[in-house]
Tab-separated table of C-alpha atoms in Angstrom:
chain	number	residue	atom	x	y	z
A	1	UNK	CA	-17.919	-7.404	27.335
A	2	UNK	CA	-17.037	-3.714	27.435
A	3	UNK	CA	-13.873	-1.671	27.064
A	4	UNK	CA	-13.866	0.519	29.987
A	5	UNK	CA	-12.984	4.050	29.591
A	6	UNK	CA	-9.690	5.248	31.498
A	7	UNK	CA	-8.857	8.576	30.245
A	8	UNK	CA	-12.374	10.088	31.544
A	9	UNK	CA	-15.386	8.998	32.657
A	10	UNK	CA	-18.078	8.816	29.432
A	11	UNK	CA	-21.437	7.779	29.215
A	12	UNK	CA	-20.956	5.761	26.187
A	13	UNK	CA	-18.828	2.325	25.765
A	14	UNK	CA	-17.336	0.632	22.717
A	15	UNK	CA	-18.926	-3.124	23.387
A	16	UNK	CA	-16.649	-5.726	21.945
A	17	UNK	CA	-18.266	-7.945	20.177
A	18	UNK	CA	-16.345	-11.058	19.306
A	19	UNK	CA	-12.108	-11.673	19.495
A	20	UNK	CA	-10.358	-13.540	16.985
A	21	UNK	CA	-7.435	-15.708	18.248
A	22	UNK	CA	-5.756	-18.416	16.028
A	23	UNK	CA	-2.434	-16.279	14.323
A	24	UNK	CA	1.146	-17.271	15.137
A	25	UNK	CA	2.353	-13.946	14.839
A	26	UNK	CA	1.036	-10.276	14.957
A	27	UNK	CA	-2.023	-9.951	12.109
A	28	UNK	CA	-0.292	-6.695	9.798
A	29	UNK	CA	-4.395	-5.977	8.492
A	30	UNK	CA	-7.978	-6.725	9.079
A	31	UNK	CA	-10.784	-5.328	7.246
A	32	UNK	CA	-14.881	-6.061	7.564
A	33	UNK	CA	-16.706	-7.837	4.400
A	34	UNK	CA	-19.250	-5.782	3.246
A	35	UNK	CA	-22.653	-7.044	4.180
A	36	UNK	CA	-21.243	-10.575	5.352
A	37	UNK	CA	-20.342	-11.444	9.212
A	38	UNK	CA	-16.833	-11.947	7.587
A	39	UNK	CA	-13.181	-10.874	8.538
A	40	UNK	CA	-10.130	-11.004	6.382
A	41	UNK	CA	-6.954	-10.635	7.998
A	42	UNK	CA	-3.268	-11.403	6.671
A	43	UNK	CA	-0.346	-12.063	9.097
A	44	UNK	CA	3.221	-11.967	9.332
A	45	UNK	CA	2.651	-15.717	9.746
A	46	UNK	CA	2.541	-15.549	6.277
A	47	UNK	CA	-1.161	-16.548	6.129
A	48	UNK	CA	-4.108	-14.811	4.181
A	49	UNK	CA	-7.733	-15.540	6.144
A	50	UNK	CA	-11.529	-15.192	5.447
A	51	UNK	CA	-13.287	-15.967	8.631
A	52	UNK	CA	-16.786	-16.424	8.992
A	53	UNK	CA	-19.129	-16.175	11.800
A	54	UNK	CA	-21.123	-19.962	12.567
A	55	UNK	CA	-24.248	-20.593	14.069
A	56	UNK	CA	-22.591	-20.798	17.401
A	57	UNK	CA	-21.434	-16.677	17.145
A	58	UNK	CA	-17.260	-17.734	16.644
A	59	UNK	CA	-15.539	-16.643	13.739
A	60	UNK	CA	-13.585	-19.799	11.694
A	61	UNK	CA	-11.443	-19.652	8.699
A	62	UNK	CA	-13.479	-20.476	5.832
A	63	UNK	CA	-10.107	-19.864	3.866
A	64	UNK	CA	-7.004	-20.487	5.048
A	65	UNK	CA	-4.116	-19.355	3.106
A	66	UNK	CA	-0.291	-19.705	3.033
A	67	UNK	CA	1.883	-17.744	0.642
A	68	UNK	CA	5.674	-17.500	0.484
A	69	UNK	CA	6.384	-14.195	2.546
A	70	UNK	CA	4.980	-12.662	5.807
A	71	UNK	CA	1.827	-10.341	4.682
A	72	UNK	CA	2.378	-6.693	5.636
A	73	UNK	CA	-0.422	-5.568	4.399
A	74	UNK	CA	-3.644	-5.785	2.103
A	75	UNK	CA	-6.454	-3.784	-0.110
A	76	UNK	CA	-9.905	-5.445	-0.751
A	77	UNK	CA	-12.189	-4.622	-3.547
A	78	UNK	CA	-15.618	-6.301	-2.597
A	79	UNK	CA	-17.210	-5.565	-5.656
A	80	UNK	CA	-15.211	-7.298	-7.627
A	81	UNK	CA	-13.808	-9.765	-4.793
A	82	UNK	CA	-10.250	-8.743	-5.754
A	83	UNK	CA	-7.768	-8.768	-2.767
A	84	UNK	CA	-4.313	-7.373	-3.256
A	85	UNK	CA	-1.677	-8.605	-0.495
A	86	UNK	CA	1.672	-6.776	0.381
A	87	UNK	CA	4.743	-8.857	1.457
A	88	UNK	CA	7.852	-8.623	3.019
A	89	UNK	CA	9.588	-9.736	0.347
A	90	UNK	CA	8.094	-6.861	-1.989
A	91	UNK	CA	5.666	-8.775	-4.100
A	92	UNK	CA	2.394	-7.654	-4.043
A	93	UNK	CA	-0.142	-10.359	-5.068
A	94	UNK	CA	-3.419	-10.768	-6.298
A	95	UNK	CA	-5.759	-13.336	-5.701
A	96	UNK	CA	-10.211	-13.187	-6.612
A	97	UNK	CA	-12.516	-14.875	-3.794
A	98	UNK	CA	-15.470	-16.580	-4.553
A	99	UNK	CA	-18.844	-15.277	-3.816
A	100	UNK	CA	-19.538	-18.169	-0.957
A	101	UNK	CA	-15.869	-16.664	0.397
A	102	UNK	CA	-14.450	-20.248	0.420
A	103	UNK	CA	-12.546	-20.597	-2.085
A	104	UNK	CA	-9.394	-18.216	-3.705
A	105	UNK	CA	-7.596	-18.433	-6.830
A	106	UNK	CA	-3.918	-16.387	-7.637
A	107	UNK	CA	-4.545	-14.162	-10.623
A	108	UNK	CA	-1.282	-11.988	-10.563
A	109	UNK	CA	2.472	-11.341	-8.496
A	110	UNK	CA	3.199	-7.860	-9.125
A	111	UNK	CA	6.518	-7.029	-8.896
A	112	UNK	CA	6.421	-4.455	-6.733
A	113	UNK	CA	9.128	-3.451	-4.693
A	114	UNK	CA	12.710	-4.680	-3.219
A	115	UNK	CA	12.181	-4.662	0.419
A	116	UNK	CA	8.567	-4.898	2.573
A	117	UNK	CA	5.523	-3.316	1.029
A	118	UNK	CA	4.114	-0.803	3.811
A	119	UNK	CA	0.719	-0.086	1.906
A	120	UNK	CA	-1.265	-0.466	-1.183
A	121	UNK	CA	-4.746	0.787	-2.941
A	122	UNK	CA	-6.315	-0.979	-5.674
A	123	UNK	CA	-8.129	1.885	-8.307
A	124	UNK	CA	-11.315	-0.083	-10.079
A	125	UNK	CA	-11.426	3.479	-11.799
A	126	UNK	CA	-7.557	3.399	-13.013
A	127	UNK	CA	-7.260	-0.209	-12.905
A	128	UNK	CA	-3.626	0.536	-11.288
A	129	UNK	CA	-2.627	-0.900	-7.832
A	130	UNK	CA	-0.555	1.563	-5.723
A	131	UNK	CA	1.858	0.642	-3.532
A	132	UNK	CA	4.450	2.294	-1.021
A	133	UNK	CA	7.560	0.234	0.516
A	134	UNK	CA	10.455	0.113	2.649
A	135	UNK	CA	12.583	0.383	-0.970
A	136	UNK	CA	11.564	4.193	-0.261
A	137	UNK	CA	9.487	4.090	-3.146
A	138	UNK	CA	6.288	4.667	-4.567
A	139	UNK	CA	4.955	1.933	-7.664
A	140	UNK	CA	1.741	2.208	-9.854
A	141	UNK	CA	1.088	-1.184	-11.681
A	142	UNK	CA	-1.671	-1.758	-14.259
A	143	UNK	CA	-3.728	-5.114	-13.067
A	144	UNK	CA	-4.809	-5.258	-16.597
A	145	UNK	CA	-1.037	-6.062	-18.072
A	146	UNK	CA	0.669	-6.832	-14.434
A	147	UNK	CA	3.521	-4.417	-15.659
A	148	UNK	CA	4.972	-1.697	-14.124
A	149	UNK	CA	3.733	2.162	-15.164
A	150	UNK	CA	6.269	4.176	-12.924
A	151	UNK	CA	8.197	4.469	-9.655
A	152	UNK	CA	9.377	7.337	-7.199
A	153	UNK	CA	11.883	7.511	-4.749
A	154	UNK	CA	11.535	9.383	-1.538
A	155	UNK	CA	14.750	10.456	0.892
A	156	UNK	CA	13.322	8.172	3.613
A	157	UNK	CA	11.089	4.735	4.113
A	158	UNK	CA	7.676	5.621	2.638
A	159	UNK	CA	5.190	4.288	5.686
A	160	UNK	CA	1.563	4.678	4.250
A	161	UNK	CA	-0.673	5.755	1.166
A	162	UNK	CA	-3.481	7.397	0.361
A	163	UNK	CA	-5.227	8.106	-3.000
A	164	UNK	CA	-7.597	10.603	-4.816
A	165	UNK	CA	-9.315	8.018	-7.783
A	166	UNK	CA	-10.894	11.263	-9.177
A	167	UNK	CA	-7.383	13.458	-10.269
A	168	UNK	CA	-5.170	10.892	-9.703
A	169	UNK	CA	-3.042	12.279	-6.682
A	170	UNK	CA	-1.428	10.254	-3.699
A	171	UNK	CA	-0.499	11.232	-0.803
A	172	UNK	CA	2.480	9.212	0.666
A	173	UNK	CA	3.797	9.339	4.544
A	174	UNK	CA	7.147	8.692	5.441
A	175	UNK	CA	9.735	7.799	8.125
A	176	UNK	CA	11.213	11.449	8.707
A	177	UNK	CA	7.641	12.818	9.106
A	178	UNK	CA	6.665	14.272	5.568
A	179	UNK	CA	4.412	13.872	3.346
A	180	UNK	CA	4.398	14.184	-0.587
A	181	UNK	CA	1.681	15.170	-2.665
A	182	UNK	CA	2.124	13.417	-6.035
A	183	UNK	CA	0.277	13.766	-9.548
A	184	UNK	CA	0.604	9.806	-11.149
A	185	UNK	CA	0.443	9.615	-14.791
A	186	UNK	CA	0.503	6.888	-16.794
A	187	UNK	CA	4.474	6.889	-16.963
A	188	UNK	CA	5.324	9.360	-14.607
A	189	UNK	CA	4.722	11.611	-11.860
A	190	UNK	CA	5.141	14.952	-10.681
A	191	UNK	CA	5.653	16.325	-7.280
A	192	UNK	CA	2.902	18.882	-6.252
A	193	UNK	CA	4.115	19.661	-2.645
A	194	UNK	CA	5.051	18.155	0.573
A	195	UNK	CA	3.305	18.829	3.524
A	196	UNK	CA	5.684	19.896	7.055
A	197	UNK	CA	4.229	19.304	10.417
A	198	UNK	CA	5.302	16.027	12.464
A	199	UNK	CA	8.157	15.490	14.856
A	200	UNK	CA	8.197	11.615	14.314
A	201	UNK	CA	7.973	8.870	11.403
A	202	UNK	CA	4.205	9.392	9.911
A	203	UNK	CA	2.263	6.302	10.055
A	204	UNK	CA	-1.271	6.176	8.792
A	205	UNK	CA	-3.290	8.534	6.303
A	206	UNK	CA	-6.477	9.096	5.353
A	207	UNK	CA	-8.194	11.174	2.755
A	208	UNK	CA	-11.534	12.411	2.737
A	209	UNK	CA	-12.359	12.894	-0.559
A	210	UNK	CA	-15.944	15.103	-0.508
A	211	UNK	CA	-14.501	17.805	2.080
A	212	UNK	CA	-10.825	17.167	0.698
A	213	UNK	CA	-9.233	16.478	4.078
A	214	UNK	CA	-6.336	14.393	4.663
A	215	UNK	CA	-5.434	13.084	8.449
A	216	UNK	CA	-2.329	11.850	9.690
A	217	UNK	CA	-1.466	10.177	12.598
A	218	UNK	CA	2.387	10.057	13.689
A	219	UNK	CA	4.601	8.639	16.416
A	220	UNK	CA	4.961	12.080	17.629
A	221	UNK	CA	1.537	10.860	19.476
A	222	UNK	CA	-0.184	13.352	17.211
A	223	UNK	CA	-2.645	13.363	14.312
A	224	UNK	CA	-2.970	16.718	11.780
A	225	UNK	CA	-5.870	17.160	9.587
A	226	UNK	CA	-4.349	18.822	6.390
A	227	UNK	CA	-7.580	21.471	4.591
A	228	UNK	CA	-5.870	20.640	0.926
A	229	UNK	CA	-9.447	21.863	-0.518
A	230	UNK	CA	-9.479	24.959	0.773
A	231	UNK	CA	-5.986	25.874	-0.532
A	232	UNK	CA	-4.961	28.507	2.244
A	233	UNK	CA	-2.502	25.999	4.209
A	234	UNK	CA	-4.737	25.364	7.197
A	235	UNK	CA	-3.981	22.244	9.619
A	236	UNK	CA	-5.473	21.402	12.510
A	237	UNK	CA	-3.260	19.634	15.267
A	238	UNK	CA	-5.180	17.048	17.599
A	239	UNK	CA	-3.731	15.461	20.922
A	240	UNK	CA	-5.079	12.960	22.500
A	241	UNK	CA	-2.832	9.959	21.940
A	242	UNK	CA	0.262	8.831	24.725
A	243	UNK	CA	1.261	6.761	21.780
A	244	UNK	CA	2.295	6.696	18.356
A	245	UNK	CA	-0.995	6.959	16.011
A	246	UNK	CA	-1.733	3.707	14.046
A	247	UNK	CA	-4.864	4.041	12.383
A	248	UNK	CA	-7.202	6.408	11.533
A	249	UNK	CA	-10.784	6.819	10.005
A	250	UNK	CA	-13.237	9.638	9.193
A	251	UNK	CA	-16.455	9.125	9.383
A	252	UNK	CA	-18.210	12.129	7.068
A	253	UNK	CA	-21.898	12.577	8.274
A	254	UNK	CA	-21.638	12.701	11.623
A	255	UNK	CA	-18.688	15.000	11.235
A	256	UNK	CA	-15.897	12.757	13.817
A	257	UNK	CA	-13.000	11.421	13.593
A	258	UNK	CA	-12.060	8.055	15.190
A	259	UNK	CA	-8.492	7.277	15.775
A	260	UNK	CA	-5.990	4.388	17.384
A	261	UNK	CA	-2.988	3.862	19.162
A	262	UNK	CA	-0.305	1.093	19.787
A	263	UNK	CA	-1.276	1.475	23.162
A	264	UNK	CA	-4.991	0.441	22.552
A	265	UNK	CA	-6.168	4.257	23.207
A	266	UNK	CA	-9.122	4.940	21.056
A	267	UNK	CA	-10.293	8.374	20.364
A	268	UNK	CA	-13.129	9.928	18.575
A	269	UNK	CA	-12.674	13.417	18.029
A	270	UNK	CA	-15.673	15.960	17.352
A	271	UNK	CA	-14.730	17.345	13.829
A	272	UNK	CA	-17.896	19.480	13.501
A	273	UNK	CA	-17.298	22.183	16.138
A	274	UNK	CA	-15.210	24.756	15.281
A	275	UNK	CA	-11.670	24.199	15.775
A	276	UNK	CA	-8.619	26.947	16.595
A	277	UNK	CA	-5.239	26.425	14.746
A	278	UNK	CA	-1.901	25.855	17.142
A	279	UNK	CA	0.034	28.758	16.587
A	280	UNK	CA	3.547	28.439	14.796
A	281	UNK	CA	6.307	28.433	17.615
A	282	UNK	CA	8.257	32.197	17.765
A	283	UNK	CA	12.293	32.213	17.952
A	284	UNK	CA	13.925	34.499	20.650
A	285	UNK	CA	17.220	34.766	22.040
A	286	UNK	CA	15.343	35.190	25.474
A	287	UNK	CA	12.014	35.180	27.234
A	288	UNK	CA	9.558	37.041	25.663
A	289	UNK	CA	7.809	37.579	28.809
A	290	UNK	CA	10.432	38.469	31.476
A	291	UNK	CA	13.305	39.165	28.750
A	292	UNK	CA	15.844	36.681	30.945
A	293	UNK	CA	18.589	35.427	28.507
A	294	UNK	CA	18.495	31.461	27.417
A	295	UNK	CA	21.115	29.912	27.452
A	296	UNK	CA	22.543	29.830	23.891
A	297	UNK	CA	22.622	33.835	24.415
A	298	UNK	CA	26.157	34.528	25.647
A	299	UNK	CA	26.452	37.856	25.361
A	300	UNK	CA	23.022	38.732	27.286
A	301	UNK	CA	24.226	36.756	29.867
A	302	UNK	CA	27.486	38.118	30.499
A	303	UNK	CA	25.990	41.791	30.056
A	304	UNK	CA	23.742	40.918	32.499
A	305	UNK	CA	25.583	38.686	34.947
A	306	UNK	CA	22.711	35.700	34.916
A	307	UNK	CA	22.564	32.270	34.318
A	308	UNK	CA	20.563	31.207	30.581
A	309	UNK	CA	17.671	29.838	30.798
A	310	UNK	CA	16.075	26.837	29.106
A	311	UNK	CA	13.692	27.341	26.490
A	312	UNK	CA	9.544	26.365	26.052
A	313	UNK	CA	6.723	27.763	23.771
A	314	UNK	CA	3.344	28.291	25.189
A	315	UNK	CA	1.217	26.259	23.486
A	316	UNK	CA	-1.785	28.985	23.017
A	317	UNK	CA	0.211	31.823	21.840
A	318	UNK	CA	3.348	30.443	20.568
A	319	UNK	CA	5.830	32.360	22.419
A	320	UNK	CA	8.845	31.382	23.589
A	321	UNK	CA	9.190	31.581	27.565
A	322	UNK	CA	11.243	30.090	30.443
A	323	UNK	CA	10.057	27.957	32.977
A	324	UNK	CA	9.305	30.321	35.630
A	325	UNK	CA	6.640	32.433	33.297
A	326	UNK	CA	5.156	28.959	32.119
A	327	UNK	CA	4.381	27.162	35.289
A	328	UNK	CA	0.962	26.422	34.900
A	329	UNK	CA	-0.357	23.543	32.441
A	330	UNK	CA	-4.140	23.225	31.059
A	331	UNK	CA	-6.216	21.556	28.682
A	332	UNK	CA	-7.322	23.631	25.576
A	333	UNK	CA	-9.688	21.424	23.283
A	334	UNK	CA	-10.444	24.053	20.830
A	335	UNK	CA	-7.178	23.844	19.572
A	336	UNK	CA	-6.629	20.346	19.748
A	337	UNK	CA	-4.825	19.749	23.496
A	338	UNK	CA	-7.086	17.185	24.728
A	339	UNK	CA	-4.575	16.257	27.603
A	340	UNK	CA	-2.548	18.886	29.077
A	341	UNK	CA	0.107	21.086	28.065
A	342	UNK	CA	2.504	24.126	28.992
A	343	UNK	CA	0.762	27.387	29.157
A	344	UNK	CA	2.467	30.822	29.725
A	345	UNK	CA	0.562	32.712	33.042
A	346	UNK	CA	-0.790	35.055	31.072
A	347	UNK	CA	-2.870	32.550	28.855
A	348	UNK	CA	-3.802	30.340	30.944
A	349	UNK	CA	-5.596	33.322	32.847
A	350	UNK	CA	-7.762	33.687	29.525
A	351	UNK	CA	-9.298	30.158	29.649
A	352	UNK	CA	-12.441	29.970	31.385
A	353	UNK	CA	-13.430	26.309	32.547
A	354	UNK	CA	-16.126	26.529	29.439
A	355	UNK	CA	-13.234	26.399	27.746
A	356	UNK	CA	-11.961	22.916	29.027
A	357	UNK	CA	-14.734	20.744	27.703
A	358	UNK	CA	-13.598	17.935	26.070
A	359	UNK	CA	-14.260	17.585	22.237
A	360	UNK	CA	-13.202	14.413	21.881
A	361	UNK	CA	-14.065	10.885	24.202
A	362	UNK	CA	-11.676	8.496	25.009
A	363	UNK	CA	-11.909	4.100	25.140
A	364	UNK	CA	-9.496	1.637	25.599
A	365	UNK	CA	-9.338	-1.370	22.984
A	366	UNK	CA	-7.118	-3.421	25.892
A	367	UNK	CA	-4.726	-4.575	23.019
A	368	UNK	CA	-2.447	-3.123	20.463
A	369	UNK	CA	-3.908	-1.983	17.391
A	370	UNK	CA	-1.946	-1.679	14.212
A	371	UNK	CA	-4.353	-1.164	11.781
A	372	UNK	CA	-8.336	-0.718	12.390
A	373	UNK	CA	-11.426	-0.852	9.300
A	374	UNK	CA	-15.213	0.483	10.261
A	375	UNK	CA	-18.228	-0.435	8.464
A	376	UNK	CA	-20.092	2.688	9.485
A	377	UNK	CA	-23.399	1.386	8.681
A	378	UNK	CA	-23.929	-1.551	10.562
A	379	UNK	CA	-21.889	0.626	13.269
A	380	UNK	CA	-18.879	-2.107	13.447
A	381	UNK	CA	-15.254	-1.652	14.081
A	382	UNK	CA	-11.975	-4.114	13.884
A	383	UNK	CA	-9.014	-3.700	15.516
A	384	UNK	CA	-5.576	-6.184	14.902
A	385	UNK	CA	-2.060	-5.941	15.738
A	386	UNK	CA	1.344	-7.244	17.037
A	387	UNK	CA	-0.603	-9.156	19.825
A	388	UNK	CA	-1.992	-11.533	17.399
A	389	UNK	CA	-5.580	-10.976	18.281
A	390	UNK	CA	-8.357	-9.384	16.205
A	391	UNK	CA	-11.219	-7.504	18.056
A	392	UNK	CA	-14.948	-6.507	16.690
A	393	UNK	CA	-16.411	-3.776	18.117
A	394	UNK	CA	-20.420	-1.847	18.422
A	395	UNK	CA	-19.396	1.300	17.431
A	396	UNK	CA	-23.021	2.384	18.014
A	397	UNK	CA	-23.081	4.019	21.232
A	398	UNK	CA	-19.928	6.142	20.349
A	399	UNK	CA	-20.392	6.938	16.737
A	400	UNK	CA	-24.291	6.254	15.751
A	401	UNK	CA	-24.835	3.623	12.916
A	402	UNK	CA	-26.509	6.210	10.421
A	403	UNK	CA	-23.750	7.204	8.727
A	404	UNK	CA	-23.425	4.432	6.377
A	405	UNK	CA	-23.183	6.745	2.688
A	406	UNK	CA	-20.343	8.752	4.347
A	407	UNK	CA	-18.073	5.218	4.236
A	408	UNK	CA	-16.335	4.204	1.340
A	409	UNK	CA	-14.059	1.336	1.321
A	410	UNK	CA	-10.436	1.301	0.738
């Protein structure tokens, strides 16, 4: 079975693979075992699940596992076979899986947080696990002690995490649509910066740590890639979402980024051309093409006896117009407007139809997706969310299966 391309025709075609039924309630996380035909998923029906594929090509639950909260999320070290579970209840727990992946024994509750954990990362290298809740708060915890190392409180929920192993920073979204750069210590932590660019509550990040680029996806529809390495404040914005952002992953060697929406909309985004950045939006008191007043401008409209106008921003040049001098609307992939958007007259007279070539291809998943995981070198994706139902994907026609040293597990 394939998912069928609505946006615009393509020639190539995620191929689903398998679906996963079974949960009670929407699964929170799923992520691929390494070099196994294995899925773990946890639930907000409170259950923690290996599955296994049979001879017969159907996934069953080789573990099955209840615990006393709903599971919001999870982080899996398969090295080690360590699995770290978030809850609603703010515990995050621990628990090691045996190498046949039947069998799991509770090593640690981490007191984590007061209200629902909305992410966590598990550092072999710190031996710390990292979590962000709905307590607005950031925790570090050593797994080797199970106590807590520090805690920071942020003005607003803090949504999702991201961390550098190497200097020790995280990055941590949030409900009002920032996000903080942090420096963790052993005791405490400094705030580096905080990064300005969303309309809505961020949801997913993630951090590519070899050309130091962090992506976020929002429910502003949008996702930003953040150039922290190369220090001069660049972002790139990228449309081509009609719904709120959910997950997110890079893929480094073949340069593209694949995101998801609640919607299902799946979108892998050329990150090797070269890309334009969206321009900031100007203030005026009035059109900057035809000079007619908007409306907040009483005293140019009285001078001149006219009506205000309402105000827009041409999304090439920035300017702010009125609706008469920004009548047209066009796509503009170089700088990220894969759908399309307001342009004043005398931009959208610059773009030539070279210009409108899509950098990005667009698939439908046909379900909602809340969180997705890749295994880049076997060229597999899976998808979960609040429809209970976990999808495995051939990623092979849409991203190649060669890239397998540019993945590294969260």
């Amino acid at each position: 079975m394939a998912a069928e391309i609505h946006s615009r025709p393509q020639s190539s075609r995620l191929v689903l693979l398998n679906k996963i039924e079974g949960h009670s309630d929407g699964v929170n996380a799923a992520v691929l075992i390494p070099k196994e035909d294995g899925v773990i998923t946890v639930s907000e029906d409170r259950t923690i699940r290996v599955w296994l594929k049979r001879d017969s090509g159907q996934y069953w639950p080789s573990i099955y596992h209840t615990v006393s909260s709903p599971c919001s999320c999870m982080s899996y070290h398969h090295e080690s076979r360590r699995i770290f579970i978030g809850q609603d209840n703010g515990a995050v727990v621990e628990f090691l899986i045996s190498e046949d992946f039947n069998k799991m024994n509770h090593v640690k509750t981490y007191p984590a947080h007061q209200n629902r954990v909305s992410d966590l990362i598990f550092s072999l290298e710190s031996q710390w696990v990292i979590s962000t809740g709905h307590d607005k708060s950031i925790s570090w915890m050593s797994t080797q002690s199970g106590s807590m190392l520090g805690r920071h409180s942020f003005g607003s929920w803090a949504s999702c995490l991201q961390y550098d192993k190497d200097t020790q920073h995280a990055f941590v979204g949030d409900h009002s649509g920032q996000i903080t750069l942090l420096k963790l210590d052993e005791q405490t932590c400094s705030v580096i910066t905080t990064l300005k660019g969303h309309e809505g509550s961020v949801g997913v990040l993630y951090w590519d740590p070899v050309q130091r680029w962090l992506f976020s996806g929002a429910s502003d529809h949008s996702v930003i890639m953040w150039d922290i390495g190369g220090r001069q404040g660049r972002t790139l914005l990228l449309q081509g979402h009609h719904e709120k952002v959910q997950a997110l992953r890079y893929l480094p060697l073949t340069r593209q980024l694949v995101s998801c929406s609640a919607d299902g909309g799946i979108t892998v985004w050329n990150m090797e051309t070269t890309r334009e950045e969206a321009p900031q939006w100007q203030d005026s008191d009035s059109c900057q093409k035809c000079e007619q007043p908007f409306f907040w401008n009483i005293k140019q409209m009285w001078d001149s006896k006219t009506l205000g106008l309402r105000q827009h921003h041409c999304r090439k040049c920035g300017k702010a117009i009125c609706g008469k001098c920004s009548s047209k609307r066009s796509t503009y992939p170089i700088m990220g407007f894969e759908f399309q958007v307001r342009m004043c007259d005398d931009c959208y007279d610059t773009i030539k139809e070279e210009d409108r070539t899509p950098l990005a291809t667009f698939h439908e998943g046909k379900h909602n997706i809340g969180h997705m995981d890749m295994d880049p070198s076997r060229g597999l994706m899976v998808t979960c969310g609040s429809d209970r139902v976990v999808k495995i994907w051939d990623m092979t026609q849409v991203v190649g299966s060669s890239v397998a040293a540019g993945f590294s597990p969260r």
